[in-house]
Short mmCIF file of C-alpha atoms in Angstrom, two decimals:
data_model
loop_
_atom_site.label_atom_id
_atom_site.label_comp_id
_atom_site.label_asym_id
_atom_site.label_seq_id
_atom_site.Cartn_x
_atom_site.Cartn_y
_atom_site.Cartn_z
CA UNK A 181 74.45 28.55 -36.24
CA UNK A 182 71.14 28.87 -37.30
CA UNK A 183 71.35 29.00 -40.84
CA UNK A 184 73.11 25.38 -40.54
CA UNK A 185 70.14 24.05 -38.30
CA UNK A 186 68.15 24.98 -40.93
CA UNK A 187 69.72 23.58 -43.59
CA UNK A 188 69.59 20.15 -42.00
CA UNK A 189 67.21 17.93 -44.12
CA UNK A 190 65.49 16.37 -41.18
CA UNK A 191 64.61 19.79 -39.52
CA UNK A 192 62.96 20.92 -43.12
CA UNK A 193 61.27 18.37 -43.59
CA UNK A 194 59.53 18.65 -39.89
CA UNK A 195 58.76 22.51 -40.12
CA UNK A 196 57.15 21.49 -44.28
CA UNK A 197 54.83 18.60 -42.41
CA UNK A 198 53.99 21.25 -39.60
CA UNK A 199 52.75 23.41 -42.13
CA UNK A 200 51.03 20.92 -44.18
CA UNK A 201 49.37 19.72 -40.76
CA UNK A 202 48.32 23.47 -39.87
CA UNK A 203 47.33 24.30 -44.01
CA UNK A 204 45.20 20.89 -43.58
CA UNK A 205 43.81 21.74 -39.91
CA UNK A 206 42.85 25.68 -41.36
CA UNK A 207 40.69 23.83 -44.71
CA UNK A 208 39.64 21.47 -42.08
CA UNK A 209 38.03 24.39 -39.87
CA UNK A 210 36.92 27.21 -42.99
CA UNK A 211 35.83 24.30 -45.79
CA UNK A 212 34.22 21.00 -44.09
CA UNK A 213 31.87 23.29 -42.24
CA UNK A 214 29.60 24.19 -45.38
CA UNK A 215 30.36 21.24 -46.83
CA UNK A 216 28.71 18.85 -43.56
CA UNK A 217 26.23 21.24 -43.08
CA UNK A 218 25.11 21.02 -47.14
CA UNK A 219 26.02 17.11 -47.17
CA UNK A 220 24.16 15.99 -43.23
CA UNK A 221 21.09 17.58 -44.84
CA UNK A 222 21.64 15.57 -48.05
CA UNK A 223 22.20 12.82 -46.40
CA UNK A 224 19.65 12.82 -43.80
CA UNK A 225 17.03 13.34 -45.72
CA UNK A 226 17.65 10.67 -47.83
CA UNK A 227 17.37 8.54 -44.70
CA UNK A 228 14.23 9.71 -43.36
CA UNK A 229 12.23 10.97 -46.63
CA UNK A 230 12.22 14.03 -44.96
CA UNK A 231 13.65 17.52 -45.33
CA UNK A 232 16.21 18.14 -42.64
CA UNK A 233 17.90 21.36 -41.80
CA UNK A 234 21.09 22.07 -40.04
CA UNK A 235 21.58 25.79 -38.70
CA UNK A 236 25.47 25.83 -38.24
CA UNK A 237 28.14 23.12 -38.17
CA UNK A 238 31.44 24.15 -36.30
CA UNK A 239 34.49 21.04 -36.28
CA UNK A 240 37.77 21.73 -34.89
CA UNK A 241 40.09 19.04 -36.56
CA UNK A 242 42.94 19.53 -34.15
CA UNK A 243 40.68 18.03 -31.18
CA UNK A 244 38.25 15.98 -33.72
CA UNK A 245 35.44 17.88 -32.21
CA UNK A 246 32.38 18.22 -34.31
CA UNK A 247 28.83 20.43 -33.08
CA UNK A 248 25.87 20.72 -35.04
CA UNK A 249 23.70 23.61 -33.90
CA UNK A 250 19.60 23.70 -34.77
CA UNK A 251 19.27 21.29 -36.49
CA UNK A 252 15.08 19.74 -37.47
CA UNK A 253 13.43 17.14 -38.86
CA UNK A 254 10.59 18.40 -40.59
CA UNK A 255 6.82 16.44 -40.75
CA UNK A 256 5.74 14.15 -43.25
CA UNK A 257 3.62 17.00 -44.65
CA UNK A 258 6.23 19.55 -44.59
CA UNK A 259 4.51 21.92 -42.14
CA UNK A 260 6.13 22.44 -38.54
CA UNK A 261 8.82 19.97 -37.15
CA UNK A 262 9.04 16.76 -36.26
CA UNK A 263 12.11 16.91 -34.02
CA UNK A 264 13.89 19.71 -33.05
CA UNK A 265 18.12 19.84 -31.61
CA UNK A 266 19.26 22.98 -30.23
CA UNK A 267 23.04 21.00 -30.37
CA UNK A 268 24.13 18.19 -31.11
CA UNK A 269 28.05 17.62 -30.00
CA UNK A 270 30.70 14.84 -30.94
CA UNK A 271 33.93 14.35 -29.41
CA UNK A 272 35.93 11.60 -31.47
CA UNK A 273 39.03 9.73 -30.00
CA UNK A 274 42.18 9.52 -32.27
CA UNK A 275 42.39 6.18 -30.52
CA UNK A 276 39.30 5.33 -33.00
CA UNK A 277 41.77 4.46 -35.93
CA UNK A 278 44.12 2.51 -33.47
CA UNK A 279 41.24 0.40 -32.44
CA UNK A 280 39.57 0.27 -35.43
CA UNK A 281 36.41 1.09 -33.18
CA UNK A 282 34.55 4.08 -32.64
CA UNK A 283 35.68 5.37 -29.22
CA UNK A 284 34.06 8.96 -28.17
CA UNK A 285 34.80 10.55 -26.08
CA UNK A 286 32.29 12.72 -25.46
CA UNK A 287 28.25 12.36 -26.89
CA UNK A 288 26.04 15.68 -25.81
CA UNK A 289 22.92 16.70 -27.12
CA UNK A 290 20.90 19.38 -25.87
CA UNK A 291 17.18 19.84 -25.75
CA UNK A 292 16.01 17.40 -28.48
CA UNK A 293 11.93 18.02 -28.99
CA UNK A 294 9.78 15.64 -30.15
CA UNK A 295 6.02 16.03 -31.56
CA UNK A 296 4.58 12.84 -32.42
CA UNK A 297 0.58 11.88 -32.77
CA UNK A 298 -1.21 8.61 -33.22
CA UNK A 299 -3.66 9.47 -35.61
CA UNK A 300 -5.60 6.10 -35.40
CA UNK A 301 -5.11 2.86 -33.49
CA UNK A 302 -1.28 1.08 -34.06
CA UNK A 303 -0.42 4.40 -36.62
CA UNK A 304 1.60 7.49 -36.11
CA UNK A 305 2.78 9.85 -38.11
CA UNK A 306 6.33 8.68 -37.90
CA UNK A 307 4.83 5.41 -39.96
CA UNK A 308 6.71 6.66 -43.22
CA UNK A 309 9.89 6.79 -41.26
CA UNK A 310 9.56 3.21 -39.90
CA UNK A 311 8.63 1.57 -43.05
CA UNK A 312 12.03 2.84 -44.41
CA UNK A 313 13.98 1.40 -41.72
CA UNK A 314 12.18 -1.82 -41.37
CA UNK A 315 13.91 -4.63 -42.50
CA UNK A 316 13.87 -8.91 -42.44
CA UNK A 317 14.90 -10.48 -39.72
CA UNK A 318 18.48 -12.20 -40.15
CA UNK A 319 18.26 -15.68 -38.98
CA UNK A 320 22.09 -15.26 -37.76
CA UNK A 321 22.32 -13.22 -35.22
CA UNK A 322 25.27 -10.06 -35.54
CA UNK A 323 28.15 -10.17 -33.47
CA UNK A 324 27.98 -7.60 -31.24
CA UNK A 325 29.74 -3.85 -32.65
CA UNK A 326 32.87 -2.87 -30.98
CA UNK A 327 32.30 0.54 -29.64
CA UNK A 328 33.63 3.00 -26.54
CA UNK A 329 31.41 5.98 -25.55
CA UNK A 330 32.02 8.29 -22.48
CA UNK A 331 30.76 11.24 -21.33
CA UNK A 332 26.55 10.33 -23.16
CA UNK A 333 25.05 13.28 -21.77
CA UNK A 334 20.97 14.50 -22.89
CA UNK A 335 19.90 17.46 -21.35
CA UNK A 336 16.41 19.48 -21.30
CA UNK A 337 14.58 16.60 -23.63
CA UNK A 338 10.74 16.82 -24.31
CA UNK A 339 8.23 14.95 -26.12
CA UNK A 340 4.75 16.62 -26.99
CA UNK A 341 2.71 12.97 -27.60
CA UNK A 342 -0.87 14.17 -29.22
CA UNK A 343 -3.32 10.73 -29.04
CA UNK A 344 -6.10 11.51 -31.44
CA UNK A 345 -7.67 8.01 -30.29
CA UNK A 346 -8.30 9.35 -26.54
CA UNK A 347 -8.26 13.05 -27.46
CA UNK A 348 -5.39 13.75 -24.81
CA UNK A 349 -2.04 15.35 -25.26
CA UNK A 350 0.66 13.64 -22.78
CA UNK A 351 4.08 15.80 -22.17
CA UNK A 352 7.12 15.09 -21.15
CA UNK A 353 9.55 17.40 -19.82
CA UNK A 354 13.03 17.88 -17.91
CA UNK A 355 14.19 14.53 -19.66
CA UNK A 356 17.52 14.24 -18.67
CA UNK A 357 20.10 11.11 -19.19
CA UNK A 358 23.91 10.39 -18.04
CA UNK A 359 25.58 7.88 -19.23
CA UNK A 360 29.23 8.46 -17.78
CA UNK A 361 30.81 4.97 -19.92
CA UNK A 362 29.81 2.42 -22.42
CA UNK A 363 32.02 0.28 -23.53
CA UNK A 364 32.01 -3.47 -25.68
CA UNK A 365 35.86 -3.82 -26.04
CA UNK A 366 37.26 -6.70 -24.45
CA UNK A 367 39.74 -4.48 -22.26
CA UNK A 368 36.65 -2.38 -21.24
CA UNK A 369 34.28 -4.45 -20.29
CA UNK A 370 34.65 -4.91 -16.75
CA UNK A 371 34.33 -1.67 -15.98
CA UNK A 372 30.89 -0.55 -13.99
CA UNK A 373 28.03 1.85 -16.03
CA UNK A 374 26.61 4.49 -13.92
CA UNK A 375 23.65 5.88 -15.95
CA UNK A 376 21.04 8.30 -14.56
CA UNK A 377 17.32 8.79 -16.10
CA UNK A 378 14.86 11.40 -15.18
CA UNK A 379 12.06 13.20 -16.27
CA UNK A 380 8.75 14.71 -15.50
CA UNK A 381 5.70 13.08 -17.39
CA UNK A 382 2.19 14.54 -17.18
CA UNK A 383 3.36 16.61 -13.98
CA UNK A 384 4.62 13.20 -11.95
CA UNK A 385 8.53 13.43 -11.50
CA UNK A 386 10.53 10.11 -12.04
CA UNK A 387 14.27 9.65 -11.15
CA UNK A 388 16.34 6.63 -11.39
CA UNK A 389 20.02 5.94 -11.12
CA UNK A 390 21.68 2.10 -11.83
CA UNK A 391 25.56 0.24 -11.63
CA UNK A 392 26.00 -2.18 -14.02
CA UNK A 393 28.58 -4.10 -16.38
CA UNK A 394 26.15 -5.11 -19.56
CA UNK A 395 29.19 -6.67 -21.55
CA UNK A 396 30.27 -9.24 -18.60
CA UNK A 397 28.70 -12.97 -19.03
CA UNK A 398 27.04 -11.86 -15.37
CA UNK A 399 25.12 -8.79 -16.51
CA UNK A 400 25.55 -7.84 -12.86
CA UNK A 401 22.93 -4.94 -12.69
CA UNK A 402 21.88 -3.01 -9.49
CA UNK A 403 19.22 -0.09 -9.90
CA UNK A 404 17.23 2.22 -8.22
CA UNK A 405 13.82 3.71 -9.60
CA UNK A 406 11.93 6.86 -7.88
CA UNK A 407 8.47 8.09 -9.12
CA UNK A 408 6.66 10.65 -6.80
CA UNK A 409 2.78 11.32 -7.37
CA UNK A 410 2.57 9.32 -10.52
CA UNK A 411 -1.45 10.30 -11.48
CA UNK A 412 -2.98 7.80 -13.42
CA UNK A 413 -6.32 9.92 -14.41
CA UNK A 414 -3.90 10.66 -18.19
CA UNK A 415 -4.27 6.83 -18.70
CA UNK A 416 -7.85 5.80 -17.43
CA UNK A 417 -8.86 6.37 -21.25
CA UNK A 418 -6.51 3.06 -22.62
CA UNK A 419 -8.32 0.59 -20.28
CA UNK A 420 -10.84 -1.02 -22.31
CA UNK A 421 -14.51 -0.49 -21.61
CA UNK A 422 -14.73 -4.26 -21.72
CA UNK A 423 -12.81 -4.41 -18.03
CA UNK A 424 -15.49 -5.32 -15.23
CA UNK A 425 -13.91 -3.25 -12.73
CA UNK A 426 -13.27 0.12 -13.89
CA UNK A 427 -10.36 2.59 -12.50
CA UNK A 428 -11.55 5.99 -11.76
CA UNK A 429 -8.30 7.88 -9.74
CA UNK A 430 -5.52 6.91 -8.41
CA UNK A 431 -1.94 8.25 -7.80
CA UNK A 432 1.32 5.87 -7.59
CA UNK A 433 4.68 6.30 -5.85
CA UNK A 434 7.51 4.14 -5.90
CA UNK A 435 11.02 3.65 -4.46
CA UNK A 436 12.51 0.26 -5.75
CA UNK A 437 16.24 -1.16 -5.65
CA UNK A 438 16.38 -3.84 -8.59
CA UNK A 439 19.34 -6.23 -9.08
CA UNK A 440 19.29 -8.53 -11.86
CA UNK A 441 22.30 -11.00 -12.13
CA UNK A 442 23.29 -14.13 -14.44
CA UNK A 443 24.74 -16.98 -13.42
CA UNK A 444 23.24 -20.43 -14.71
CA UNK A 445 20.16 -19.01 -14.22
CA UNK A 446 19.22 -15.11 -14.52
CA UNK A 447 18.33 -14.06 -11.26
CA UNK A 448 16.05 -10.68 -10.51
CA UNK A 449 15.54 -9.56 -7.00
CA UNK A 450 13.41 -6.28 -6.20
CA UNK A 451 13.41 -4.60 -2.82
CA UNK A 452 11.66 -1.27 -1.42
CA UNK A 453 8.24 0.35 -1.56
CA UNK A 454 4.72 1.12 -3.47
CA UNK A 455 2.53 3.20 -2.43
CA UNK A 456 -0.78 3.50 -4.25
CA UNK A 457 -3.43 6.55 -2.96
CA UNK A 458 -6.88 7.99 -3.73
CA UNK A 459 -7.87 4.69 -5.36
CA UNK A 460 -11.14 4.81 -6.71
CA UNK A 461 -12.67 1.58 -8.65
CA UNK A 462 -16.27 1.32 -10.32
CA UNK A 463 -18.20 -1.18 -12.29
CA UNK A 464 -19.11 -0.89 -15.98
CA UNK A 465 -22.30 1.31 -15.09
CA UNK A 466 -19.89 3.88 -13.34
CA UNK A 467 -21.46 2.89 -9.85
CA UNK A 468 -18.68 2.78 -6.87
CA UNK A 469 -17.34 -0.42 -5.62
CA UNK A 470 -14.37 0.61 -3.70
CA UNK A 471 -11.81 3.37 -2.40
CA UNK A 472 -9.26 3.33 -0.73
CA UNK A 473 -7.29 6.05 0.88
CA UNK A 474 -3.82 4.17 0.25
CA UNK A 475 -2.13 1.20 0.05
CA UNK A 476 1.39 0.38 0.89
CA UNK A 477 3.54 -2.70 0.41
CA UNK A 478 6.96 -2.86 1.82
CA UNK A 479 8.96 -5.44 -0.74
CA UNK A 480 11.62 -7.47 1.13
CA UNK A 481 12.77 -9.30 -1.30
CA UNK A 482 10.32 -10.12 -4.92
CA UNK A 483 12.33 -12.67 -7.62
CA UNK A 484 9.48 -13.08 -10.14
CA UNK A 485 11.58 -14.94 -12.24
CA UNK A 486 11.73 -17.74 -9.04
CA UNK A 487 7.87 -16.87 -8.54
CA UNK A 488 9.04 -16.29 -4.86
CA UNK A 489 7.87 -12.82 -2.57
CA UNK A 490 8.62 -11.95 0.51
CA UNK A 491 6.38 -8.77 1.49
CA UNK A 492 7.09 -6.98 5.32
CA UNK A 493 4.35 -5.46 5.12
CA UNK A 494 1.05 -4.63 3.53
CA UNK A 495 -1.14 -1.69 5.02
CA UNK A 496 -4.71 -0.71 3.73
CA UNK A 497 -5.53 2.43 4.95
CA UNK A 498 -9.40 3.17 4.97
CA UNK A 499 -10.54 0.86 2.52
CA UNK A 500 -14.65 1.97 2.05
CA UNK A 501 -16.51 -0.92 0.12
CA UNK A 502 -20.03 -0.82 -1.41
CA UNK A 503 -22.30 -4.01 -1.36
CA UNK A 504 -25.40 -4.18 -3.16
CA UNK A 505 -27.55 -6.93 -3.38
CA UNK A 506 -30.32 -6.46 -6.41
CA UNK A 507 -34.38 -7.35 -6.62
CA UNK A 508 -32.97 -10.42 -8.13
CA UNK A 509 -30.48 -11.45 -5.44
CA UNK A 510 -27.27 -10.99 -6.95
CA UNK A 511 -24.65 -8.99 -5.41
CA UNK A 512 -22.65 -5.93 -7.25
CA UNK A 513 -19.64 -7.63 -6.96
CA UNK A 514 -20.73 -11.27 -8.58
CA UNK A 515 -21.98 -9.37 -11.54
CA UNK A 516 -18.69 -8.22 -12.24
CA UNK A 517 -18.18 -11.50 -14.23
CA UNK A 518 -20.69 -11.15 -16.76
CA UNK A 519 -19.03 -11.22 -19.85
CA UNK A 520 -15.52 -12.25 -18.09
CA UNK A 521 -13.96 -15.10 -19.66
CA UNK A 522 -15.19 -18.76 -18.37
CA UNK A 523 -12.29 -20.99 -17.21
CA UNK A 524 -12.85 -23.33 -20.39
CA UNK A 525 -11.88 -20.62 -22.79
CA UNK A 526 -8.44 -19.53 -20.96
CA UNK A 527 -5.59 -21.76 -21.02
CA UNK A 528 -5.20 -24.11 -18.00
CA UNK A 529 -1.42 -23.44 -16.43
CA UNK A 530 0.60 -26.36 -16.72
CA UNK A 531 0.86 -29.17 -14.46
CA UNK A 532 4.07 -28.57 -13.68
CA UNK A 533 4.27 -25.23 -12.65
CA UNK A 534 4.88 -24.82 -8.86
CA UNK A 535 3.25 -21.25 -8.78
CA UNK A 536 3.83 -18.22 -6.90
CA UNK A 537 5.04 -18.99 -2.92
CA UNK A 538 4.67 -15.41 -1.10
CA UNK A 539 5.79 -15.03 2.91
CA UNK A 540 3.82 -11.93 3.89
CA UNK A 541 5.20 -10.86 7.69
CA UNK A 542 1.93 -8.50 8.87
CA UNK A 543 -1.20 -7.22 7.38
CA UNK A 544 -2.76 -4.44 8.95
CA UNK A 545 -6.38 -2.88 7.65
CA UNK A 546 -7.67 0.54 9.77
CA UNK A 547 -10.17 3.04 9.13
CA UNK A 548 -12.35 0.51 6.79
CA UNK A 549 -16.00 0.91 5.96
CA UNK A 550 -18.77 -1.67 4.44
CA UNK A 551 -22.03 -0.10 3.07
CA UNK A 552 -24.54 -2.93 2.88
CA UNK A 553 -27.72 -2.20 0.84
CA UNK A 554 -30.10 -4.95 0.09
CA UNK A 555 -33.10 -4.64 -2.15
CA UNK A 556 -34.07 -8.11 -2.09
CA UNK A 557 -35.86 -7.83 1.47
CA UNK A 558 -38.97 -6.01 1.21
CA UNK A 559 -38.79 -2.45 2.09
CA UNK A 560 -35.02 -2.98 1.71
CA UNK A 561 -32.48 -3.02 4.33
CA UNK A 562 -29.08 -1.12 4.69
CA UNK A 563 -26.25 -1.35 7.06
CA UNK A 564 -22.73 0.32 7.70
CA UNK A 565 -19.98 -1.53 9.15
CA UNK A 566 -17.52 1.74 10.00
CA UNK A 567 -14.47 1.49 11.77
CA UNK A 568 -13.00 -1.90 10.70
CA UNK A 569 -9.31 -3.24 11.67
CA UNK A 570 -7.77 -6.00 10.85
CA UNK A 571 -4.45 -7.82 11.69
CA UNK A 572 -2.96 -10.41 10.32
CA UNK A 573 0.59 -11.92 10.38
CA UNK A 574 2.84 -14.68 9.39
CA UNK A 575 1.03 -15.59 6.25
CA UNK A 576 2.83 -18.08 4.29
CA UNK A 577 1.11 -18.35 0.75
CA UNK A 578 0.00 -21.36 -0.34
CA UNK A 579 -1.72 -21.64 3.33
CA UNK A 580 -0.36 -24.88 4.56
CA UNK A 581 0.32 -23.20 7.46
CA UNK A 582 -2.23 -21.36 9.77
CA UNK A 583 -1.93 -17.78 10.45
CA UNK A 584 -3.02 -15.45 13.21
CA UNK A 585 -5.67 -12.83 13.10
CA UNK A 586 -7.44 -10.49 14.58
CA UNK A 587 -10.02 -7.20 14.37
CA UNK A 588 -12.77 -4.96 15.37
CA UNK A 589 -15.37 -3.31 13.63
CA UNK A 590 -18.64 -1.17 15.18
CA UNK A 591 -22.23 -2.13 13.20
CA UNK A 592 -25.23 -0.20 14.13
CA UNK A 593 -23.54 1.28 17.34
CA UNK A 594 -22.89 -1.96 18.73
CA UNK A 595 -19.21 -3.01 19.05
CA UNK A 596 -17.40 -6.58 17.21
CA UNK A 597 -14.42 -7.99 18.04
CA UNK A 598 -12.83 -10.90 16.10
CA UNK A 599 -9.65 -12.94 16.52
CA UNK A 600 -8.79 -16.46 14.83
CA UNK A 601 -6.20 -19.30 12.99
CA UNK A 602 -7.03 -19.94 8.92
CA UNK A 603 -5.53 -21.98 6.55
CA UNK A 604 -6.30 -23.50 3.49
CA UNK A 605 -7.49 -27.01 5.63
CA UNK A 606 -9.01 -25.02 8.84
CA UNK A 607 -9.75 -22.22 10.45
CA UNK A 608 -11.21 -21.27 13.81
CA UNK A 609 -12.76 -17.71 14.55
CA UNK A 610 -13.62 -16.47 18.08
CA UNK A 611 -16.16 -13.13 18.19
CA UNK A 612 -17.33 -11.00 20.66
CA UNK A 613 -20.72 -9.09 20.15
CA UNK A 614 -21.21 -5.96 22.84
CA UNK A 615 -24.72 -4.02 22.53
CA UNK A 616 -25.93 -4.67 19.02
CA UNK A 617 -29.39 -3.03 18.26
CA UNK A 618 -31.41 -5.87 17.35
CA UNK A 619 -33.29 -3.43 14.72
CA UNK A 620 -30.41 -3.82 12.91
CA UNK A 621 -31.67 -7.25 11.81
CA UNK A 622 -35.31 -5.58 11.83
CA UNK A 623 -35.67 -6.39 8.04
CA UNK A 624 -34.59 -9.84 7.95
CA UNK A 625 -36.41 -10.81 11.22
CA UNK A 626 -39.40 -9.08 10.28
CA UNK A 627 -41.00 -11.33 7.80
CA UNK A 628 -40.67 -14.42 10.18
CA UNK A 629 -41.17 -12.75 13.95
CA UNK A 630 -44.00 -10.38 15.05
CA UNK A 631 -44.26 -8.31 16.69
CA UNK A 632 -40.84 -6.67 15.65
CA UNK A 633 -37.74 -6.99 18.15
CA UNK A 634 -36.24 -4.42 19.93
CA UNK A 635 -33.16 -4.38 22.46
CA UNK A 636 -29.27 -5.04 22.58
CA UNK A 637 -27.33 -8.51 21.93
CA UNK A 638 -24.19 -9.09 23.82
CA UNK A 639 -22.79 -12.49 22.77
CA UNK A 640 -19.67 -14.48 22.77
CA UNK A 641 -19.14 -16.69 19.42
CA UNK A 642 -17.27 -19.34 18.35
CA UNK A 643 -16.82 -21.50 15.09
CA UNK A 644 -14.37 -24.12 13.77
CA UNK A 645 -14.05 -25.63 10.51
CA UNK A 646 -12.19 -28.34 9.93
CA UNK A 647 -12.30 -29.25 5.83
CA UNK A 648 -15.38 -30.69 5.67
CA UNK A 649 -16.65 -30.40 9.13
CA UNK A 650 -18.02 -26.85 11.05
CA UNK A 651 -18.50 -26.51 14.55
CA UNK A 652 -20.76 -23.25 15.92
CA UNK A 653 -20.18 -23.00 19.35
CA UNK A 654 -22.27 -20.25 21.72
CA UNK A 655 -20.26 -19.49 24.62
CA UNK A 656 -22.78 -16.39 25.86
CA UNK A 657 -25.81 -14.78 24.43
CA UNK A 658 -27.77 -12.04 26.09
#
């Protein structure tokens, strides 16, 4: 019986193509091996001008599964490497040659290292590498490439970033990216991206995670970013000395939801909260204007494409300001626009434009300090307002609309309490004065009154403005 099943033509000719399929899968495995390894190098170099080296290539042609293990890039110099891949892992689809489309499923590579260095302003030493990909713009735009990937995983990435312009090394670590689906085909496109980011840069840890369908006419895209203890001090060296106000510390966090969406018109909308601590700003001549413990804004809803914010909240905690008025009567703070562009030279906005309209629902300032020093008086005068809070709500920006506010604040002892409409047309202000040392004024007074005051001021306040008109009002002075 079995000698006649073999003898049948169609069962030969199935058990010859099995073998040819197994002789061709056993070259497959022993012979394209060497021959990637020898030809990637080859072919790589040619495409970056540098020398390239692959470790070990493995491919299994059964599953269409080919891994490239250490493989570097070496600098334009030759000595040390550029970029460095522990593994590098492919996972083609046989549905590729259906499609006619690339279609992996599966993209991995594993603790790619990067060195890079700008050795003088706007050049790197990647430059060679760039000027061999560079090429002219096509007026026609390409159609978009017809492509599948799943499974786009990089693990364990790091970037050594040496900036011989600042003399400062910045590292990134931990950089990790998902990517669980990509896809342009038409039958694909609907289908929602899930990608993940995250790394650690300079020692601040960033996370992010985002939906999205890139491929659909809507772009519908939802996202959430994280960044925890985000120190600026790595980046104070890039702002130009030219900047009046000068950034000396500061650390940023952030927890933001984005959604970007288009319809007729592309529609971004951010939501959550910033956080900015230890702030520290000085003038040109390194002398402190202002720090501030932390600031915190609670985003609503922010469309700066519609130029439209809506804030919750804003709270300034400990704010400590330093006002210094000069020999020649200037303050600190007006000087910082020497040098600052006049409004002639910058471009007026358009007429058109409607500007930004912001809704702010509360303000609240607490724990804020004003150091007053004026050398203009003779034998100079200083002051400290300590213990400042303010509160402010429903602010509707422009101010068509007045908003309430109100706040203490303790001068020289004596205690000052404040509470008041503004808008952009009026404002009224009602203040309350409780034992003020009237040698707080001692320098001011001194040059017109002798002999010199001494005692407490209690007083009650009031003042309305009315664009053009003011109104003082003195309710009780003792």
């Amino acid at each position: 019986m079995s000698s006649r099943l073999i003898a049948w033509p169609w069962l030969r000719r199935a058990v010859w193509v099995l073998l040819g399929v197994l002789l061709l899968w056993l070259l497959g495995w022993l012979a394209l091996p060497p021959l990637l390894r020898s030809q990637g190098e080859k072919w790589a170099g040619a495409a970056l001008g540098r020398t390239v080296h692959i470790g070990r290539v493995e491919f299994a042609p059964w599953a269409l599964q080919l891994t490239l293990h250490d493989v570097a890039v070496a600098k334009a110099q030759g000595e040390g490497a550029q970029l460095t891949v522990q593994r590098l892992y492919v996972d083609v689809d046989a549905s590729s040659l259906l499609r006619l489309a690339p279609v992996l499923d599966a993209l991995e590579v594993d603790q790619p290292t990067l060195h890079l260095e700008q050795t003088a302003p706007g050049h790197y030493d990647v430059d060679d590498i760039l000027a061999r990909w560079a090429v002219d713009a096509s007026p026609q735009p390409a159609p978009l490439p017809r492509f599948a990937l799943y499974n786009v995983v990089l693990r364990d990435g790091a970037v050594d970033f040496v900036d011989h312009t600042v003399q400062r090394t910045h590292v990134l670590r931990a950089l990790q990216l998902h990517l669980p689906f990509l896809s342009s085909l038409a039958s694909k496109r609907e289908i929602k991206v899930e990608p993940r980011l995250a790394f650690e840069l300079n020692g601040s840890r960033f996370d992010s995670a985002a939906q999205s369908t890139p491929f659909l006419s809507s772009h519908h895209t939802q996202a959430q970013l994280h960044l925890a203890d985000f120190d600026l001090a790595p980046y104070l060296a890039y702002v130009p000395a030219s900047v009046p106000v000068q950034l000396q510390a500061g650390v940023l966090d952030l927890d933001l939801q984005l959604s970007f969406e288009q319809q007729e018109q592309a529609r971004i909308s951010v939501s959550g909260q910033l956080q900015a601590r230890g702030l520290r700003l000085a003038d040109r001549q390194q002398q402190p204007l202002l720090a501030v413990d932390a600031i915190r804004v609670q985003l609503a809803d922010l469309q700066p494409l519609a130029q439209r914010g809506h804030l919750s909240a804003i709270e300034i905690e400990a704010p400590k300001a330093q006002a210094v008025r000069a020999r020649d009567g200037l303050l600190n703070w007006q000087r910082l626009a020497d040098g600052a562009p006049t409004a002639a030279a910058s471009a007026p906005p358009p007429p058109s434009a409607p500007g930004w309209q912001w809704q702010i629902d509360q303000v609240r300032l607490h724990g804020g300090e004003l150091d007053w020093r004026d050398e203009a008086v003779a034998g100079g005068a200083q002051l400290a307002l300590q213990g400042l809070q303010l509160d402010a709500k429903a602010i509707a920006w422009p101010l068509q609309q007045p908003f309430d506010f109100a706040g203490r604040a303790t001068l020289a002892g004596g205690q000052i309490g404040f509470q008041g409409q503004a808008s952009a047309r009026m404002a009224t202000l009602a203040t309350s004065i409780r034992e003020l040392p009237l040698e707080a004024g001692a320098p001011y007074l001194g040059q017109y009154l002798h002999p010199r005051l001494d005692g407490r001021l209690d007083a009650d306040l009031g003042l309305a403005w009315n664009d053009p008109a003011w109104v003082l009002r003195l309710a009780h002075l003792s």
